[in-house]
Every structure is written in C-alpha cells, then in structure tokens.
mmCIF file of C-alpha atoms in Angstrom:
data_model
loop_
_atom_site.group_PDB
_atom_site.id
_atom_site.type_symbol
_atom_site.label_atom_id
_atom_site.label_comp_id
_atom_site.label_asym_id
_atom_site.label_seq_id
_atom_site.Cartn_x
_atom_site.Cartn_y
_atom_site.Cartn_z
ATOM 1 C CA UNK A 1 72.455 113.543 109.991
ATOM 2 C CA UNK A 2 72.330 109.931 111.655
ATOM 3 C CA UNK A 3 69.804 108.168 114.029
ATOM 4 C CA UNK A 4 67.094 108.789 111.537
ATOM 5 C CA UNK A 5 64.717 106.644 109.383
ATOM 6 C CA UNK A 6 66.738 107.656 106.438
ATOM 7 C CA UNK A 7 70.091 107.311 107.854
ATOM 8 C CA UNK A 8 69.973 105.140 111.017
ATOM 9 C CA UNK A 9 73.847 104.809 111.298
ATOM 10 C CA UNK A 10 76.459 107.116 110.325
ATOM 11 C CA UNK A 11 78.501 106.215 107.252
ATOM 12 C CA UNK A 12 81.535 105.467 109.363
ATOM 13 C CA UNK A 13 79.421 103.163 111.725
ATOM 14 C CA UNK A 14 77.859 101.634 108.755
ATOM 15 C CA UNK A 15 81.113 100.555 107.166
ATOM 16 C CA UNK A 16 82.751 99.312 110.293
ATOM 17 C CA UNK A 17 79.634 97.011 111.233
ATOM 18 C CA UNK A 18 78.956 95.869 107.675
ATOM 19 C CA UNK A 19 75.136 97.299 107.933
ATOM 20 C CA UNK A 20 74.661 98.422 104.441
ATOM 21 C CA UNK A 21 73.552 96.942 101.130
ATOM 22 C CA UNK A 22 76.697 94.827 100.246
ATOM 23 C CA UNK A 23 76.997 95.236 96.617
ATOM 24 C CA UNK A 24 80.032 95.684 94.371
ATOM 25 C CA UNK A 25 81.803 98.692 94.885
ATOM 26 C CA UNK A 26 83.960 100.737 92.482
ATOM 27 C CA UNK A 27 85.871 103.483 94.414
ATOM 28 C CA UNK A 28 88.245 106.066 93.233
ATOM 29 C CA UNK A 29 90.138 109.129 93.705
ATOM 30 C CA UNK A 30 92.370 111.349 91.559
ATOM 31 C CA UNK A 31 96.002 111.531 92.034
ATOM 32 C CA UNK A 32 96.199 115.361 92.048
ATOM 33 C CA UNK A 33 92.967 116.358 93.580
ATOM 34 C CA UNK A 34 93.727 119.720 95.415
ATOM 35 C CA UNK A 35 95.562 121.090 92.595
ATOM 36 C CA UNK A 36 92.091 122.013 91.247
ATOM 37 C CA UNK A 37 91.247 124.043 94.333
ATOM 38 C CA UNK A 38 94.842 125.716 94.292
ATOM 39 C CA UNK A 39 94.547 126.918 90.909
ATOM 40 C CA UNK A 40 91.001 128.014 91.208
ATOM 41 C CA UNK A 41 91.847 130.152 93.927
ATOM 42 C CA UNK A 42 95.072 131.434 91.931
ATOM 43 C CA UNK A 43 92.834 132.251 88.779
ATOM 44 C CA UNK A 44 89.819 133.790 90.990
ATOM 45 C CA UNK A 45 89.551 137.522 90.595
ATOM 46 C CA UNK A 46 92.226 139.146 93.033
ATOM 47 C CA UNK A 47 93.994 135.890 93.045
ATOM 48 C CA UNK A 48 97.694 135.144 92.489
ATOM 49 C CA UNK A 49 100.265 132.301 92.542
ATOM 50 C CA UNK A 50 100.891 131.287 96.109
ATOM 51 C CA UNK A 51 104.044 133.131 97.293
ATOM 52 C CA UNK A 52 106.739 130.784 99.189
ATOM 53 C CA UNK A 53 106.457 132.627 102.467
ATOM 54 C CA UNK A 54 102.784 131.967 102.418
ATOM 55 C CA UNK A 55 103.351 127.981 102.513
ATOM 56 C CA UNK A 56 104.278 127.549 106.436
ATOM 57 C CA UNK A 57 101.426 129.856 107.766
ATOM 58 C CA UNK A 58 99.019 127.904 105.710
ATOM 59 C CA UNK A 59 100.080 124.508 106.834
ATOM 60 C CA UNK A 60 100.190 125.739 110.534
ATOM 61 C CA UNK A 61 96.669 127.331 110.174
ATOM 62 C CA UNK A 62 95.277 124.167 108.636
ATOM 63 C CA UNK A 63 97.200 121.411 110.649
ATOM 64 C CA UNK A 64 97.665 122.949 113.915
ATOM 65 C CA UNK A 65 99.784 121.117 116.549
ATOM 66 C CA UNK A 66 100.582 118.541 113.750
ATOM 67 C CA UNK A 67 102.134 121.283 111.413
ATOM 68 C CA UNK A 68 105.678 120.676 112.546
ATOM 69 C CA UNK A 69 105.396 117.050 111.227
ATOM 70 C CA UNK A 70 103.652 117.852 108.113
ATOM 71 C CA UNK A 71 106.621 120.755 107.335
ATOM 72 C CA UNK A 72 109.110 118.221 107.909
ATOM 73 C CA UNK A 73 107.464 115.408 105.767
ATOM 74 C CA UNK A 74 106.571 117.873 102.966
ATOM 75 C CA UNK A 75 109.288 120.611 103.128
ATOM 76 C CA UNK A 76 108.857 123.423 100.582
ATOM 77 C CA UNK A 77 112.122 123.050 98.833
ATOM 78 C CA UNK A 78 110.963 119.665 97.633
ATOM 79 C CA UNK A 79 108.469 121.185 95.278
ATOM 80 C CA UNK A 80 108.818 123.511 92.339
ATOM 81 C CA UNK A 81 106.420 125.909 93.629
ATOM 82 C CA UNK A 82 104.430 126.778 97.119
ATOM 83 C CA UNK A 83 101.073 126.104 95.344
ATOM 84 C CA UNK A 84 102.055 122.612 94.199
ATOM 85 C CA UNK A 85 103.502 121.805 97.938
ATOM 86 C CA UNK A 86 100.113 122.837 99.491
ATOM 87 C CA UNK A 87 98.067 121.096 96.793
ATOM 88 C CA UNK A 88 100.001 117.983 97.299
ATOM 89 C CA UNK A 89 99.592 118.050 101.109
ATOM 90 C CA UNK A 90 95.961 118.706 101.080
ATOM 91 C CA UNK A 91 95.503 115.789 98.566
ATOM 92 C CA UNK A 92 97.233 113.139 100.446
ATOM 93 C CA UNK A 93 95.578 114.165 103.738
ATOM 94 C CA UNK A 94 92.024 114.961 102.769
ATOM 95 C CA UNK A 95 91.667 112.713 99.729
ATOM 96 C CA UNK A 96 94.103 110.009 99.273
ATOM 97 C CA UNK A 97 94.430 108.462 102.772
ATOM 98 C CA UNK A 98 90.661 108.612 103.605
ATOM 99 C CA UNK A 99 89.681 106.901 100.104
ATOM 100 C CA UNK A 100 92.072 104.122 100.995
ATOM 101 C CA UNK A 101 90.514 103.638 104.359
ATOM 102 C CA UNK A 102 87.202 103.727 102.817
ATOM 103 C CA UNK A 103 88.094 101.067 100.461
ATOM 104 C CA UNK A 104 89.733 98.871 103.412
ATOM 105 C CA UNK A 105 86.252 99.226 105.445
ATOM 106 C CA UNK A 106 84.195 98.285 102.252
ATOM 107 C CA UNK A 107 86.418 95.530 101.207
ATOM 108 C CA UNK A 108 85.665 93.555 104.509
ATOM 109 C CA UNK A 109 82.052 93.110 103.582
ATOM 110 C CA UNK A 110 81.603 93.571 99.692
ATOM 111 C CA UNK A 111 83.502 92.971 96.643
ATOM 112 C CA UNK A 112 85.507 96.247 96.030
ATOM 113 C CA UNK A 113 87.866 97.746 93.538
ATOM 114 C CA UNK A 114 89.948 100.731 93.812
ATOM 115 C CA UNK A 115 91.191 102.996 91.107
ATOM 116 C CA UNK A 116 93.274 106.193 91.001
ATOM 117 C CA UNK A 117 92.786 108.748 88.066
ATOM 118 C CA UNK A 118 96.614 109.455 87.387
ATOM 119 C CA UNK A 119 96.601 111.122 83.915
ATOM 120 C CA UNK A 120 99.106 113.924 83.825
ATOM 121 C CA UNK A 121 98.134 115.790 80.444
ATOM 122 C CA UNK A 122 94.678 116.584 81.359
ATOM 123 C CA UNK A 123 92.433 119.392 79.533
ATOM 124 C CA UNK A 124 92.298 122.591 81.275
ATOM 125 C CA UNK A 125 89.263 124.632 81.560
ATOM 126 C CA UNK A 126 88.237 126.325 78.295
ATOM 127 C CA UNK A 127 89.009 129.904 77.879
ATOM 128 C CA UNK A 128 90.535 130.312 81.369
ATOM 129 C CA UNK A 129 94.419 131.584 81.510
ATOM 130 C CA UNK A 130 97.141 129.028 81.658
ATOM 131 C CA UNK A 131 97.892 128.256 85.339
ATOM 132 C CA UNK A 132 101.236 128.610 87.152
ATOM 133 C CA UNK A 133 101.670 124.794 87.504
ATOM 134 C CA UNK A 134 100.375 121.823 85.806
ATOM 135 C CA UNK A 135 96.717 120.733 86.855
ATOM 136 C CA UNK A 136 97.490 116.979 86.232
ATOM 137 C CA UNK A 137 94.717 114.744 87.497
ATOM 138 C CA UNK A 138 93.048 117.600 89.526
ATOM 139 C CA UNK A 139 89.515 117.265 91.322
ATOM 140 C CA UNK A 140 87.541 117.995 87.974
ATOM 141 C CA UNK A 141 89.813 116.381 85.377
ATOM 142 C CA UNK A 142 88.270 113.335 84.493
ATOM 143 C CA UNK A 143 84.592 114.571 83.366
ATOM 144 C CA UNK A 144 86.551 115.942 80.407
ATOM 145 C CA UNK A 145 87.002 112.173 79.109
ATOM 146 C CA UNK A 146 83.568 110.909 80.068
ATOM 147 C CA UNK A 147 81.036 113.706 78.546
ATOM 148 C CA UNK A 148 81.050 116.356 75.831
ATOM 149 C CA UNK A 149 81.486 119.631 78.087
ATOM 150 C CA UNK A 150 82.000 122.968 76.572
ATOM 151 C CA UNK A 151 83.705 123.492 80.111
ATOM 152 C CA UNK A 152 86.910 121.844 79.087
ATOM 153 C CA UNK A 153 89.450 122.120 76.223
ATOM 154 C CA UNK A 154 89.234 119.144 73.666
ATOM 155 C CA UNK A 155 90.827 115.859 74.984
ATOM 156 C CA UNK A 156 93.841 115.143 72.825
ATOM 157 C CA UNK A 157 93.442 112.937 69.800
ATOM 158 C CA UNK A 158 96.051 110.472 71.101
ATOM 159 C CA UNK A 159 94.030 109.930 74.280
ATOM 160 C CA UNK A 160 91.176 108.715 72.582
ATOM 161 C CA UNK A 161 91.843 105.117 73.092
ATOM 162 C CA UNK A 162 92.312 105.801 76.725
ATOM 163 C CA UNK A 163 89.220 107.690 77.124
ATOM 164 C CA UNK A 164 87.267 104.846 75.405
ATOM 165 C CA UNK A 165 88.883 102.053 77.644
ATOM 166 C CA UNK A 166 88.136 104.140 80.714
ATOM 167 C CA UNK A 167 84.219 104.638 79.738
ATOM 168 C CA UNK A 168 83.752 100.977 78.725
ATOM 169 C CA UNK A 169 85.440 99.801 82.091
ATOM 170 C CA UNK A 170 82.978 101.727 84.101
ATOM 171 C CA UNK A 171 79.936 100.818 82.075
ATOM 172 C CA UNK A 172 80.991 97.066 82.429
ATOM 173 C CA UNK A 173 81.169 97.623 86.073
ATOM 174 C CA UNK A 174 77.763 99.185 86.214
ATOM 175 C CA UNK A 175 76.268 96.730 84.209
ATOM 176 C CA UNK A 176 77.597 93.564 85.738
ATOM 177 C CA UNK A 177 79.476 94.685 88.980
ATOM 178 C CA UNK A 178 82.706 93.111 87.283
ATOM 179 C CA UNK A 179 85.882 94.160 85.652
ATOM 180 C CA UNK A 180 89.086 92.156 84.595
ATOM 181 C CA UNK A 181 90.946 93.939 87.434
ATOM 182 C CA UNK A 182 91.709 92.095 90.806
ATOM 183 C CA UNK A 183 89.401 92.738 93.804
ATOM 184 C CA UNK A 184 91.080 95.115 96.482
ATOM 185 C CA UNK A 185 91.036 92.615 99.339
ATOM 186 C CA UNK A 186 92.092 89.770 96.979
ATOM 187 C CA UNK A 187 95.319 91.390 95.844
ATOM 188 C CA UNK A 188 96.391 93.062 99.299
ATOM 189 C CA UNK A 189 95.043 96.485 98.595
ATOM 190 C CA UNK A 190 95.365 96.543 94.936
ATOM 191 C CA UNK A 191 94.766 100.031 93.398
ATOM 192 C CA UNK A 192 94.377 100.406 89.708
ATOM 193 C CA UNK A 193 96.120 103.585 88.072
ATOM 194 C CA UNK A 194 94.164 104.999 85.194
ATOM 195 C CA UNK A 195 96.368 107.019 82.625
ATOM 196 C CA UNK A 196 97.044 107.094 79.003
ATOM 197 C CA UNK A 197 100.482 105.801 78.974
ATOM 198 C CA UNK A 198 99.744 102.535 80.939
ATOM 199 C CA UNK A 199 97.262 100.957 83.573
ATOM 200 C CA UNK A 200 99.175 99.170 86.358
ATOM 201 C CA UNK A 201 99.087 98.764 90.007
ATOM 202 C CA UNK A 202 99.713 102.152 91.732
ATOM 203 C CA UNK A 203 102.167 102.216 94.625
ATOM 204 C CA UNK A 204 99.448 104.091 96.588
ATOM 205 C CA UNK A 205 100.579 104.013 99.898
ATOM 206 C CA UNK A 206 104.133 105.250 99.037
ATOM 207 C CA UNK A 207 102.952 107.838 96.578
ATOM 208 C CA UNK A 208 100.551 109.676 98.993
ATOM 209 C CA UNK A 209 102.632 108.979 102.115
ATOM 210 C CA UNK A 210 99.838 106.832 103.603
ATOM 211 C CA UNK A 211 101.713 105.471 106.808
ATOM 212 C CA UNK A 212 102.588 109.100 107.731
ATOM 213 C CA UNK A 213 98.912 110.247 107.562
ATOM 214 C CA UNK A 214 97.491 107.357 109.349
ATOM 215 C CA UNK A 215 99.485 108.406 112.323
ATOM 216 C CA UNK A 216 98.925 112.073 111.854
ATOM 217 C CA UNK A 217 95.097 112.631 112.302
#
C-alpha cells in the first residue's frame, strides 16, 4: 500500500518521478512465461490439454471488450494448439510488454540493462508427465540453471557453458553493477537474449507484439 512510511509512493509514481534509489538495475523476463501456468493447469489433478473450442471463450473472459482485437491478432490457426496460443497471449500482455515499459521508466533515471531468458530446450519438472507442448523458457525454467534443485530434471551436459556464462554475468553485475552488455537507454532499447545457442540482441518489440499491447490496455 502506498502513502505509508514504508512505501510513500506507488511503484508507478516512483518510477515516473525518479524518486527511488538510483542504482544500476538488471531487469529481465522469460520468453515464454505463461507456458508454465498453462502446463501446470494441464497437469494438475483433473486437468487436461486445452481444447480448441475453449480458446475464444478464454480470451473473451480475460480481455472483455478488447477480445476481438486480441483474437484477430492471435488467431488460433496460427498456433499448434490452443494451450500454446493462450500462453503466448498471456505472456505478451502480462509479462513482456509491462517489463519493457518498466525498463524504459527505470532507464530514464538509472543505468539499466534488460535481458530475456530465451532458452528453448529447458529442463522440465522431475517426475512429472511430459506436457502436451514444449515448456521452453517458461516462468520457472531458469532456476534449474542457477541452483542445484531436485525439483527439475538435470540440465543437459551441452548447456553447461551457457549455464556458467549466465551465472558469471549475473554475479559480475551484483558485484560491480556492470556487464559487458550495452545499457538499455544507450542502445535504443537494447534487450539481451540469453540462450545456449547464441547471445544476441532480441527483436523484443516484434517478438511480443509490443505496439499492439501498447494500444490495447
């Protein structure tokens, strides 16, 4: 709650006005955040893969008077399954676009770097059934690369270098506030892809249809 001694301003107002501790910031998001929720619901007791006919009602319930635009922009036929379609919509609307907005606000006041965890071949939860579609960089995927956790299957041997590079980069930032990657504001909204095949600049606004969501809130 804002307006208190602990939190005198809402986070939105603090970021807009610059009234916060201006230290270097590393902010990130996973490329496929909502796949975790969708697959979790699917594998929960009584759950099942989403049926195609359930997609449109789910969009209409979630987006109300904006649903027609969302369905036109994310037609079911453009995806292998209804579950993947809904997860993509939710990821872009609730995670990707807001994270980019937050990075833009932060970068006006403090050195800011943004990344996107984009690994496609991530470990699934150990002892859980195989899901109906690939989990990819879902909400809980990156901890498997950072910690020894029995919760997950083992990280593949060929990804050890990627894991070590990601850990060392984050540790360097925590220690010094620096990395060898460009600042978000200095490179026109630079977002760094983190994946085992390559580290490159993400085409973030295109990948997550940012202009659409900027105008549909």
